[in-house]
Coordinates of C-alpha atoms and ligand atoms in Angstrom, one line a residue:
M88 CA -4.4 -1.1 26.4
L89 CA -2.6 1.2 23.9
D90 CA 1.1 1.1 23.8
F91 CA 1.4 4.6 22.3
F92 CA -0.2 7.3 20.2
A93 CA 1.9 9.7 18.2
I94 CA 1.1 12.7 16.2
F95 CA 3.8 13.9 13.9
S96 CA 4.3 16.0 10.8
K97 CA 5.2 14.4 7.5
G98 CA 8.4 16.3 7.8
G99 CA 9.2 14.1 10.8
I100 CA 8.6 16.5 13.8
V101 CA 6.7 14.9 16.7
L102 CA 3.9 17.3 17.8
W103 CA 2.5 15.2 20.6
Y104 CA 2.7 11.7 21.9
F105 CA 1.2 9.4 24.5
Q106 CA 2.9 6.4 26.0
G107 CA 0.7 3.7 27.7
A108 CA 1.2 3.0 31.3
G109 CA 3.9 0.4 31.9
V110 CA 5.2 0.6 28.4
S111 CA 9.0 1.1 28.6
E112 CA 9.9 0.6 25.0
S113 CA 10.2 3.8 22.9
F114 CA 7.8 4.3 20.1
A115 CA 10.6 5.6 17.9
G116 CA 11.4 2.1 16.5
P117 CA 8.0 1.1 15.3
V118 CA 7.2 4.7 14.1
N119 CA 10.5 4.8 12.2
A120 CA 9.7 1.5 10.6
L121 CA 6.3 2.8 9.6
I122 CA 7.9 5.9 8.1
R123 CA 10.5 3.9 6.2
S124 CA 8.4 1.1 4.8
V125 CA 5.1 2.8 4.4
I126 CA 5.1 6.5 4.3
L127 CA 8.3 7.1 2.4
Q128 CA 7.5 4.3 0.0
E129 CA 4.1 5.7 -0.8
R130 CA 2.3 2.6 0.3
T131 CA -0.3 4.5 2.2
G132 CA -3.2 2.4 0.7
H133 CA -3.4 0.2 3.8
S134 CA -3.8 2.0 7.0
S135 CA -2.4 -0.7 9.2
F136 CA 1.1 -2.0 9.7
T137 CA 2.8 -4.5 11.9
H138 CA 6.2 -4.2 13.5
N139 CA 7.4 -7.0 15.7
A140 CA 4.8 -7.6 18.4
L141 CA 3.0 -4.3 17.6
S142 CA 0.0 -3.4 15.4
L143 CA 0.1 0.1 14.1
K144 CA -2.8 2.0 12.7
Y145 CA -2.4 5.3 11.1
K146 CA -4.2 8.1 9.4
L147 CA -2.9 10.8 7.2
D148 CA -4.1 14.5 7.3
N149 CA -3.1 15.8 3.9
E150 CA -4.3 19.3 4.5
F151 CA -2.0 19.9 7.4
E152 CA 0.5 17.2 6.5
L153 CA 0.1 15.2 9.6
V154 CA 0.3 11.6 10.5
F155 CA -1.7 10.1 13.4
V156 CA -0.5 6.7 14.6
V157 CA -1.6 4.4 17.3
G158 CA 0.3 1.3 18.4
F159 CA -1.0 -1.7 20.4
Q160 CA 0.0 -5.3 21.0
K161 CA -0.8 -7.4 17.9
I162 CA -2.5 -10.1 20.0
L163 CA -5.2 -7.6 21.2
T164 CA -8.3 -7.1 19.1
L165 CA -9.2 -3.5 19.9
T166 CA -12.4 -2.9 18.0
Y167 CA -12.6 0.8 18.9
V168 CA -9.2 1.8 17.4
D169 CA -10.4 2.9 13.9
K170 CA -13.0 5.2 15.3
F171 CA -10.8 6.4 18.1
L172 CA -8.1 7.3 15.5
D173 CA -10.8 9.3 13.6
D174 CA -12.0 11.0 16.8
V175 CA -8.5 12.1 17.9
H176 CA -7.7 13.3 14.4
L177 CA -10.8 15.4 14.2
H178 CA -10.5 16.7 17.7
F179 CA -6.8 17.7 17.3
R180 CA -7.6 19.4 14.0
D181 CA -10.4 21.4 15.5
R182 CA -8.6 22.4 18.5
Y183 CA -5.4 23.5 16.9
K184 CA -6.8 24.7 13.6
N185 CA -5.4 28.2 14.0
E186 CA -1.9 27.0 14.9
L187 CA -1.9 24.4 12.0
E188 CA -2.9 26.9 9.4
H189 CA 0.4 28.7 9.4
K190 CA 2.7 27.5 6.7
G191 CA 5.9 25.6 7.1
D192 CA 7.3 23.1 9.7
L193 CA 8.3 25.9 12.0
K194 CA 4.7 26.1 13.3
F195 CA 5.3 22.6 14.8
L196 CA 8.3 23.8 16.6
V197 CA 7.0 27.0 18.0
N198 CA 3.6 25.6 19.2
R199 CA 3.1 23.5 22.2
F200 CA 0.3 21.1 21.8
E201 CA -1.2 20.4 25.3
F202 CA -3.4 17.6 24.2
E203 CA -3.1 15.1 27.1
D204 CA -6.4 15.8 28.8
D205 CA -8.5 15.8 25.6
F206 CA -6.8 12.6 24.5
L207 CA -7.4 10.8 27.8
R208 CA -11.0 11.8 27.7
L209 CA -11.5 10.5 24.2
L210 CA -9.7 7.3 25.1
H211 CA -11.8 6.9 28.1
E212 CA -15.0 7.4 26.0
A213 CA -13.7 5.0 23.3
E214 CA -12.8 2.3 25.8
G215 CA -16.0 2.7 27.7
E216 CA -18.2 2.5 24.6
S217 CA -16.5 -0.7 23.6
V218 CA -17.0 -2.2 27.0
T219 CA -20.5 -1.1 27.6
K220 CA -21.8 -2.3 24.3
P221 CA -22.7 -5.9 25.1
Q222 CA -22.9 -8.3 22.2
K223 CA -26.5 -8.7 21.1
E224 CA -27.7 -12.1 21.8
M225 CA -29.5 -13.9 19.1
R226 CA -33.2 -14.3 19.7
T227 CA -34.4 -17.9 20.1
Y228 CA -37.4 -19.0 18.1
Y229 CA -39.5 -18.9 21.2
K230 CA -38.7 -15.3 21.9
S231 CA -39.5 -14.4 18.4
Q232 CA -42.8 -12.9 17.3
K233 CA -43.4 -15.7 14.9
S234 CA -43.7 -18.2 17.7
Q235 CA -46.5 -16.2 19.2
K236 CA -48.6 -16.5 16.1
T237 CA -51.2 -19.2 16.0
V238 CA -51.4 -21.4 12.9
K239 CA -54.8 -20.0 12.2
S240 CA -53.5 -16.5 12.0
M241 CA -51.1 -17.5 9.3
I242 CA -53.8 -18.9 7.0
E243 CA -55.0 -16.4 4.5
T244 CA -58.8 -16.5 3.8
K245 CA -60.1 -14.5 1.0
G246 CA -62.3 -11.7 2.5
G247 CA -61.6 -13.1 6.0
D248 CA -60.3 -11.3 9.1
K249 CA -56.7 -11.3 7.8
G250 CA -57.7 -9.8 4.5
K251 CA -59.4 -7.0 6.3
E252 CA -56.4 -6.2 8.4
Q253 CA -54.1 -6.1 5.5
T254 CA -53.4 -2.7 4.1
S255 CA -53.1 -2.5 0.4
K256 CA -49.6 -2.2 -1.0
K257 CA -50.4 1.3 -2.2
N258 CA -51.1 2.6 1.2
K259 CA -48.3 0.8 2.9
N260 CA -46.5 3.8 4.0
S261 CA -49.4 6.0 4.7
P262 CA -50.3 6.7 8.3
K263 CA -53.0 4.7 10.1
P264 CA -56.5 6.1 9.5
Q265 CA -56.9 7.5 13.0
Q266 CA -53.5 9.3 12.7
R267 CA -54.2 10.7 9.2
K268 CA -54.9 14.4 9.3
K269 CA -56.1 16.3 6.4
K270 CA -53.3 18.3 4.8
E271 CA -53.8 21.9 5.6
N272 CA -53.5 24.4 2.8
R273 CA -50.3 26.3 3.1
E274 CA -50.7 30.1 3.1
W275 CA -48.1 31.7 1.0
D276 CA -46.8 35.0 2.3
M277 CA -46.6 36.9 -0.9
Q278 CA -45.5 40.1 0.7
G279 CA -42.4 38.4 2.2
T280 CA -42.6 40.5 5.4
N281 CA -41.6 37.7 7.7
P282 CA -38.7 35.6 6.4
K283 CA -39.2 32.9 9.0
V284 CA -42.5 32.0 7.4
L285 CA -40.7 30.9 4.3
D286 CA -38.6 28.4 6.3
Y287 CA -40.5 25.1 5.6
S288 CA -37.6 22.9 6.6
R289 CA -38.7 22.8 10.3
T290 CA -40.4 19.6 11.3
D291 CA -42.3 21.1 14.1
G292 CA -45.1 23.6 14.2
I293 CA -45.1 26.1 11.3
G294 CA -44.3 24.9 7.9
S295 CA -44.1 21.2 8.9
H296 CA -45.5 18.6 6.6
N297 CA -47.8 15.9 7.7
N298 CA -46.6 13.4 5.3
Q299 CA -43.9 11.3 6.9
G300 CA -42.0 10.4 3.7
Q301 CA -41.7 14.1 2.8
D302 CA -40.6 14.9 6.3
Q303 CA -37.7 12.5 6.0
E304 CA -36.7 14.1 2.7
V305 CA -36.6 17.5 4.2
S306 CA -34.5 16.5 7.2
A307 CA -32.0 14.8 4.9
E308 CA -31.7 17.9 2.9
S309 CA -31.2 20.1 6.0
V310 CA -28.5 17.6 7.2
R311 CA -26.8 18.0 3.8
I312 CA -26.9 21.9 4.1
K313 CA -25.5 21.7 7.5
H314 CA -22.7 19.5 6.4
W315 CA -21.9 21.8 3.5
S316 CA -21.8 24.8 5.6
F317 CA -19.5 23.1 8.1
H318 CA -17.2 22.3 5.2
R319 CA -17.2 25.9 4.0
A320 CA -16.6 27.1 7.5
T321 CA -13.5 24.9 8.0
K322 CA -12.2 25.9 4.6
G323 CA -12.7 29.6 4.3
G324 CA -11.9 31.4 7.4
F325 CA -12.1 34.8 5.7
G326 CA -15.7 34.6 4.5
G327 CA -17.3 37.6 2.8
M328 CA -15.5 39.0 -0.2
F329 CA -12.4 37.0 0.2
G330 CA -14.4 33.8 0.5
M331 CA -16.1 34.7 -2.8
L332 CA -12.7 35.4 -4.5
R333 CA -11.4 32.1 -3.3
G334 CA -14.4 30.4 -4.8
L335 CA -13.8 32.1 -8.1
V336 CA -10.2 31.1 -8.4
G337 CA -11.2 27.5 -7.8
S338 CA -9.4 26.5 -4.6
K339 CA -11.1 23.2 -3.7
T340 CA -10.6 20.5 -1.1
L341 CA -10.2 17.1 -2.8
S342 CA -12.5 14.5 -1.6
Q343 CA -12.5 10.8 -2.2
R344 CA -15.8 11.2 -4.2
D345 CA -14.2 13.8 -6.6
M346 CA -11.3 11.5 -7.2
E347 CA -13.1 8.2 -7.6
P348 CA -13.9 8.4 -11.3
V349 CA -10.5 9.5 -12.2
L350 CA -8.9 6.9 -10.0
E351 CA -11.0 4.1 -11.5
K352 CA -9.8 5.1 -15.0
M353 CA -6.2 5.3 -13.8
K354 CA -6.5 1.8 -12.3
D355 CA -7.8 0.4 -15.5
H356 CA -5.0 2.2 -17.4
L357 CA -2.3 0.7 -15.1
I358 CA -3.8 -2.8 -15.4
A359 CA -3.8 -2.4 -19.2
K360 CA -0.1 -1.6 -18.9
N361 CA 0.4 -4.9 -17.1
V362 CA 0.6 -3.7 -13.5
A363 CA -0.8 -6.5 -11.4
A364 CA -4.5 -5.7 -10.5
D365 CA -3.9 -5.8 -6.7
I366 CA -1.0 -3.4 -7.0
A367 CA -2.9 -1.0 -9.3
S368 CA -5.7 -0.9 -6.7
Q369 CA -3.3 -0.3 -3.8
L370 CA -1.5 2.4 -5.7
C371 CA -4.7 4.2 -6.5
D372 CA -5.8 3.9 -2.8
S373 CA -2.6 5.3 -1.7
V374 CA -2.9 8.2 -4.2
A375 CA -6.4 8.9 -2.8
K376 CA -5.1 8.8 0.8
K377 CA -2.3 11.1 -0.2
L378 CA -4.6 13.7 -1.8
E379 CA -7.7 13.5 0.3
G380 CA -8.2 16.8 2.1
K381 CA -5.6 18.6 0.1
V382 CA -6.5 22.0 -1.1
M383 CA -6.0 22.1 -4.9
G384 CA -4.2 25.1 -6.4
T385 CA -5.9 27.5 -8.8
F386 CA -6.9 26.0 -12.1
T387 CA -5.9 22.5 -11.2
T388 CA -8.3 19.8 -12.3
V389 CA -9.0 16.7 -10.3
A390 CA -7.6 14.6 -13.1
S391 CA -4.4 16.5 -13.3
A392 CA -3.9 16.4 -9.6
V393 CA -4.5 12.7 -9.4
K394 CA -2.2 12.1 -12.5
Q395 CA 0.5 14.1 -11.0
A396 CA 0.3 12.3 -7.7
L397 CA 0.3 8.9 -9.3
Q398 CA 3.3 9.8 -11.5
D399 CA 5.2 11.0 -8.4
S400 CA 4.3 7.7 -6.6
L401 CA 5.5 5.6 -9.5
V402 CA 8.8 7.4 -9.8
H403 CA 9.2 7.1 -6.1
I404 CA 8.5 3.3 -6.1
L405 CA 11.0 2.7 -8.9
Q406 CA 13.8 4.7 -7.4
P407 CA 16.1 2.5 -5.4
K408 CA 15.8 3.0 -1.6
R409 CA 19.1 1.4 -1.1
R410 CA 22.5 1.9 -2.8
V411 CA 23.1 -0.9 -5.2
D412 CA 26.6 -0.6 -6.6
I413 CA 27.8 -4.1 -7.4
L414 CA 31.2 -2.9 -8.8
R415 CA 32.0 -1.1 -5.5
D416 CA 30.8 -4.0 -3.4
V417 CA 32.9 -6.4 -5.4
L418 CA 36.0 -4.2 -4.8
E419 CA 35.1 -4.0 -1.1
A420 CA 34.9 -7.8 -0.9
K421 CA 38.2 -8.1 -2.9
A422 CA 39.9 -5.9 -0.3
Q423 CA 38.7 -8.4 2.4
R424 CA 40.0 -11.3 0.2
K425 CA 36.6 -12.7 -0.3
P426 CA 34.7 -13.4 -3.5
F427 CA 31.5 -11.5 -3.9
V428 CA 28.7 -14.1 -4.3
I429 CA 25.5 -13.5 -6.3
T430 CA 22.7 -16.1 -6.4
F431 CA 20.1 -16.0 -9.2
C432 CA 16.7 -17.5 -8.6
G433 CA 13.3 -17.6 -10.3
V434 CA 10.9 -19.8 -12.2
N435 CA 11.7 -21.8 -15.3
G436 CA 12.7 -20.2 -18.5
V437 CA 12.8 -16.5 -17.3
G438 CA 16.3 -16.0 -18.4
K439 CA 18.4 -16.8 -15.3
S440 CA 21.3 -18.5 -17.2
T441 CA 21.3 -16.0 -20.1
N442 CA 21.3 -13.0 -17.9
L443 CA 23.9 -14.5 -15.6
A444 CA 26.1 -14.8 -18.7
K445 CA 25.4 -11.1 -19.6
I446 CA 26.4 -10.1 -16.0
S447 CA 29.6 -12.2 -16.3
Y448 CA 30.5 -10.3 -19.5
W449 CA 29.8 -6.9 -17.8
L450 CA 31.9 -7.9 -14.8
I451 CA 34.8 -9.1 -17.0
E452 CA 34.6 -5.9 -19.0
N453 CA 35.1 -4.1 -15.7
G454 CA 38.2 -6.1 -14.9
F455 CA 36.9 -8.7 -12.6
S456 CA 37.4 -12.5 -12.7
V457 CA 34.2 -14.7 -12.5
L458 CA 33.5 -18.2 -11.4
I459 CA 30.1 -19.5 -12.5
A460 CA 28.7 -22.2 -10.2
A461 CA 26.5 -24.6 -12.2
C462 CA 23.9 -25.3 -9.5
D463 CA 21.0 -26.1 -11.9
T464 CA 21.6 -29.8 -11.6
F465 CA 18.1 -30.5 -12.7
R466 CA 17.3 -29.4 -16.2
A467 CA 19.0 -31.3 -19.0
G468 CA 21.4 -29.1 -20.9
A469 CA 21.7 -26.6 -18.2
V470 CA 25.4 -27.2 -17.5
E471 CA 26.3 -27.4 -21.2
Q472 CA 24.5 -24.1 -21.7
L473 CA 26.8 -22.4 -19.2
R474 CA 29.8 -24.2 -20.6
T475 CA 29.1 -22.6 -24.0
H476 CA 28.8 -19.2 -22.4
Q477 CA 32.1 -19.7 -20.6
R478 CA 33.9 -20.6 -23.9
R479 CA 32.4 -17.6 -25.8
L480 CA 33.2 -15.2 -23.0
N481 CA 36.8 -16.4 -22.8
S482 CA 37.1 -16.1 -26.6
L483 CA 35.9 -12.5 -26.3
H484 CA 38.2 -11.9 -23.4
P485 CA 41.2 -14.2 -24.0
P486 CA 43.4 -15.2 -21.1
E487 CA 46.3 -13.2 -22.4
Q488 CA 44.4 -10.0 -21.5
H489 CA 43.9 -11.3 -18.0
G490 CA 47.3 -12.2 -16.9
G491 CA 47.3 -15.6 -18.6
R492 CA 44.3 -16.8 -16.7
P493 CA 40.8 -17.3 -18.1
A494 CA 38.5 -14.4 -17.1
V495 CA 35.7 -16.8 -16.4
Q496 CA 35.6 -20.4 -15.3
L497 CA 32.8 -22.9 -14.8
F498 CA 32.5 -24.8 -11.6
E499 CA 30.3 -27.9 -12.2
K500 CA 29.6 -31.3 -10.7
G501 CA 27.1 -32.6 -13.3
Y502 CA 23.5 -33.4 -12.6
G503 CA 21.4 -34.7 -9.8
K504 CA 23.7 -33.5 -6.9
D505 CA 22.8 -31.2 -4.1
A506 CA 22.9 -27.7 -5.4
A507 CA 23.7 -26.1 -1.9
G508 CA 26.8 -28.3 -1.6
I509 CA 28.1 -27.4 -5.1
A510 CA 27.6 -23.7 -4.3
M511 CA 29.6 -24.1 -1.1
E512 CA 32.4 -25.9 -2.9
A513 CA 32.4 -23.3 -5.6
I514 CA 32.7 -20.5 -3.1
T515 CA 35.6 -22.2 -1.3
Y516 CA 37.3 -22.9 -4.7
A517 CA 36.8 -19.2 -5.7
R518 CA 38.4 -18.0 -2.4
N519 CA 41.4 -20.3 -2.9
Q520 CA 41.8 -19.4 -6.5
T521 CA 41.2 -15.6 -5.8
F522 CA 38.2 -15.2 -8.1
D523 CA 36.5 -11.8 -7.6
V524 CA 32.9 -12.9 -8.1
V525 CA 30.9 -16.1 -7.9
L526 CA 27.7 -16.3 -9.9
V527 CA 25.4 -19.1 -8.7
D528 CA 23.0 -20.3 -11.3
T529 CA 20.1 -22.3 -9.8
A530 CA 17.4 -24.5 -11.2
G531 CA 14.1 -22.9 -12.1
R532 CA 11.3 -23.7 -9.8
M533 CA 7.6 -23.0 -9.4
Q534 CA 6.8 -20.9 -6.4
D535 CA 4.3 -23.5 -5.2
N536 CA 6.7 -26.4 -5.3
T537 CA 7.5 -26.7 -1.6
P538 CA 10.4 -29.2 -1.7
L539 CA 12.2 -27.2 -4.3
M540 CA 11.6 -23.9 -2.6
T541 CA 12.9 -25.4 0.7
A542 CA 16.0 -26.5 -1.2
L543 CA 16.5 -23.0 -2.5
A544 CA 16.1 -21.5 1.0
K545 CA 18.7 -24.0 2.3
L546 CA 21.2 -23.0 -0.5
I547 CA 20.9 -19.4 0.4
D548 CA 20.9 -20.1 4.2
V549 CA 24.1 -22.1 4.1
N550 CA 26.0 -20.1 1.6
T551 CA 24.9 -16.5 2.7
P552 CA 25.5 -14.9 -0.7
D553 CA 26.2 -11.2 -0.8
L554 CA 23.3 -10.6 -3.1
V555 CA 20.1 -12.7 -3.9
L556 CA 18.7 -11.7 -7.3
F557 CA 15.3 -12.7 -8.3
V558 CA 15.0 -13.1 -12.1
G559 CA 11.6 -12.3 -13.5
E560 CA 10.2 -11.7 -17.0
A561 CA 8.8 -8.3 -17.9
L562 CA 6.0 -10.1 -19.6
V563 CA 4.2 -11.2 -16.5
G564 CA 1.1 -9.3 -15.1
N565 CA -0.6 -10.6 -12.0
E566 CA 1.6 -13.6 -11.8
A567 CA 4.6 -11.4 -10.8
V568 CA 3.0 -10.7 -7.4
D569 CA 2.4 -14.4 -6.7
Q570 CA 5.9 -15.4 -7.7
L571 CA 7.6 -12.8 -5.6
V572 CA 5.5 -13.1 -2.6
K573 CA 5.9 -16.8 -2.5
F574 CA 9.7 -16.8 -3.2
N575 CA 10.2 -14.3 -0.4
Q576 CA 7.8 -16.2 1.9
A577 CA 9.6 -19.5 1.2
L578 CA 13.0 -17.9 1.9
A579 CA 11.7 -16.6 5.2
D580 CA 9.8 -19.7 6.2
H581 CA 12.4 -22.4 5.4
S582 CA 15.4 -20.6 6.7
K583 CA 16.9 -21.9 9.9
S584 CA 18.5 -18.5 10.5
D585 CA 17.1 -15.8 12.8
R586 CA 17.5 -13.2 10.2
P587 CA 16.7 -15.0 6.9
R588 CA 18.0 -13.6 3.7
L589 CA 15.3 -12.5 1.4
I590 CA 15.4 -11.2 -2.2
D591 CA 17.5 -8.2 -2.4
G592 CA 17.3 -7.2 -6.0
I593 CA 15.5 -7.9 -9.2
V594 CA 16.7 -8.8 -12.8
L595 CA 13.8 -7.9 -15.1
T596 CA 14.3 -9.8 -18.4
K597 CA 12.8 -9.7 -21.9
F598 CA 12.2 -6.0 -21.6
D599 CA 12.7 -5.9 -25.4
T600 CA 9.5 -7.9 -26.0
I601 CA 6.9 -5.9 -24.1
D602 CA 6.5 -2.6 -26.0
D603 CA 5.1 -0.1 -23.5
K604 CA 3.5 -2.6 -21.1
V605 CA 6.1 -2.0 -18.5
G606 CA 3.8 -2.7 -15.5
A607 CA 5.8 -5.7 -14.2
A608 CA 8.6 -3.2 -13.1
I609 CA 6.1 -1.5 -10.8
S610 CA 4.5 -4.7 -9.4
M611 CA 7.9 -6.3 -8.6
T612 CA 9.4 -3.3 -6.9
Y613 CA 6.2 -2.5 -5.1
I614 CA 6.0 -6.0 -3.7
T615 CA 9.5 -6.4 -2.6
G616 CA 10.6 -2.8 -2.0
Q617 CA 13.8 -3.9 -3.7
P618 CA 15.4 -2.3 -6.7
I619 CA 15.6 -3.6 -10.2
V620 CA 19.3 -4.0 -10.5
F621 CA 19.5 -5.1 -14.1
V622 CA 17.2 -5.1 -17.1
G623 CA 17.6 -7.7 -19.8
T624 CA 16.8 -6.2 -23.2
G625 CA 17.8 -9.0 -25.7
Q626 CA 19.8 -12.1 -26.3
T627 CA 23.4 -10.7 -26.8
Y628 CA 25.9 -10.0 -24.0
N629 CA 25.4 -6.3 -24.6
D630 CA 21.7 -6.4 -23.9
L631 CA 21.9 -5.5 -20.2
R632 CA 20.8 -2.1 -18.9
S633 CA 20.0 -0.4 -15.7
L634 CA 16.5 0.8 -15.1
N635 CA 15.6 4.3 -16.2
A636 CA 12.8 5.1 -13.7
R637 CA 11.6 8.2 -15.6
A638 CA 11.4 6.4 -19.0
V639 CA 9.4 3.5 -17.4
V640 CA 7.0 6.0 -15.7
N641 CA 6.6 7.9 -19.0
A642 CA 5.8 4.7 -20.8
L643 CA 3.3 3.8 -18.0
M644 CA 1.5 7.2 -18.1
K645 CA 1.3 7.3 -21.9
A646 CA -2.2 6.9 -23.2
Ligands
GDP814 N1 14.2 -11.4 -25.9 C1 14.9 -11.7 -24.8 N2 15.0 -13.1 -24.6 C2 15.7 -13.4 -23.4 C3 16.2 -12.4 -22.5 N3 16.8 -13.1 -21.5 C4 16.6 -14.5 -21.8 N4 16.0 -14.6 -22.9 C5 15.7 -15.9 -23.6 O1 14.8 -16.7 -22.7 C6 15.1 -18.1 -22.9 C7 15.2 -18.7 -21.6 O2 16.5 -18.3 -21.0 P1 17.3 -19.1 -20.0 O3 18.4 -18.3 -19.6 O4 17.6 -20.5 -20.5 O5 16.3 -19.2 -18.8 P2 16.4 -20.0 -17.4 O6 15.6 -21.2 -17.5 O7 15.8 -19.0 -16.4 O8 17.8 -20.2 -17.1 C8 16.3 -18.1 -23.9 O9 15.8 -18.4 -25.1 C9 16.9 -16.8 -23.8 O10 17.6 -16.4 -25.0 C10 15.9 -11.1 -22.8 O11 16.3 -10.1 -22.1 N5 15.3 -10.8 -24.0
MG815 MG1 18.9 -21.9 -16.7

């Protein structure tokens, strides 16, 4: 049933793996995808992941820096997988505790983990349990106790039979009269000669209580004590004097419960900074997963550990996973005698046209020629707005400085025409006229407007731009997620290509208007996994920046 099970270190060394019978495909592909898009990107909040036809479930062990992952066909509903993953995790930890306690990745290389037999036994048990547990059938009315009752027995008569049988509410939990025994007086052994006599936790014989309720309390307490001592045993190892010293210097294994209040505060803080609520929760979950089981260093407080982990995650999310170097890419395209094509998309009024003009200016300053394709054939004034920008840019960079040719030109066909067709003509024109870059402006559209989203997918599909930039305002909170998810979804769903082009970068506009509420930067990069290529910081051509991840994270963490 399982395709594979792999145990590997966070450093990437495979400790042990199992491949299901008849599975010929290597697990390397799905596991690499998991590492790339989940573990490296700190999205460890969810513990499942899909890759092609496979479902992957994983578990992190932060104390020993391990990842446990199981893969099975997506179409299967394997109810036992979560528990099985837990069982294997605990069993592996217990069995190889000594080997795992050594520091460094070398331990994984020098040790052989012969885990096959234990694994198969656990798998057999898990599969067996899931099969043998038949679904409980619902009782029909006739099988129920209610159906056995006569109507008479349901009528309450004051002082009648029924009344006699009823026990008063006060005595509800007390044992039936015939079972009730008089509580014996306990004899206190004041001399303390026999320590066993003081053990009143046992439920049998000596020291047991007759009252049922109290019994339950005592056994709950003893379970807790047992749990606590197990915890200590797994942690300490040295015991005695050393154990005591460790306790004094404050080494502590972080648990979800310790972190919960701090995480809750962090989540609210992030939301107040305009991070979308869903993303804030996922981020906090992933921090919890990352820290759970970690042994904290001396004098570290839970709050500072959580804060540090969150800060690291935020920086990680904002740092580009991919090289985005437009100038170099333009040069490369130029060498192949092709124009480099960038398409701008987004909802209405976010600053697509304005920032397209700023990017034109930046490209011209870097010595490139630009053709602007006016593919917003919908909004009145859209073409004129671009024409004005073109004039201004050419007056800032007169043709004399560019070999007698205007540095920027506008390609327009008026209003109401098919945008995809205009973009295609513009690209052909740019190729013939040797323009270096084509910037395609598109009409704003709401993410829920299916016909317009289909048209955008078509434009991107037929013109295969080199870069698809999503333009979004830094002012948005929860809305950012909806916009990005739906734009990406529409591009994927309406494309006729096998490998549809999705958003590959973000332009974050109006950054000058948000003070320190910089959360949209996090929401957008988290959702797409794509970098913020430009940040718009005002309404002049110079107001274009690249994102400074550290500064954004500092603003986010600031109280
Ligand atoms: N403060 C500020 N305003 C901006 C920025 N980018 C665009 N705008 C303004 O946002 C408004 C809408 O811009 P526009 O480019 O027409 O949006 P479009 O509908 O997406 O093409 C205009 O008034 C722009 O001046 C920015 O980075 N900062
Ligand atoms: Mg516009």
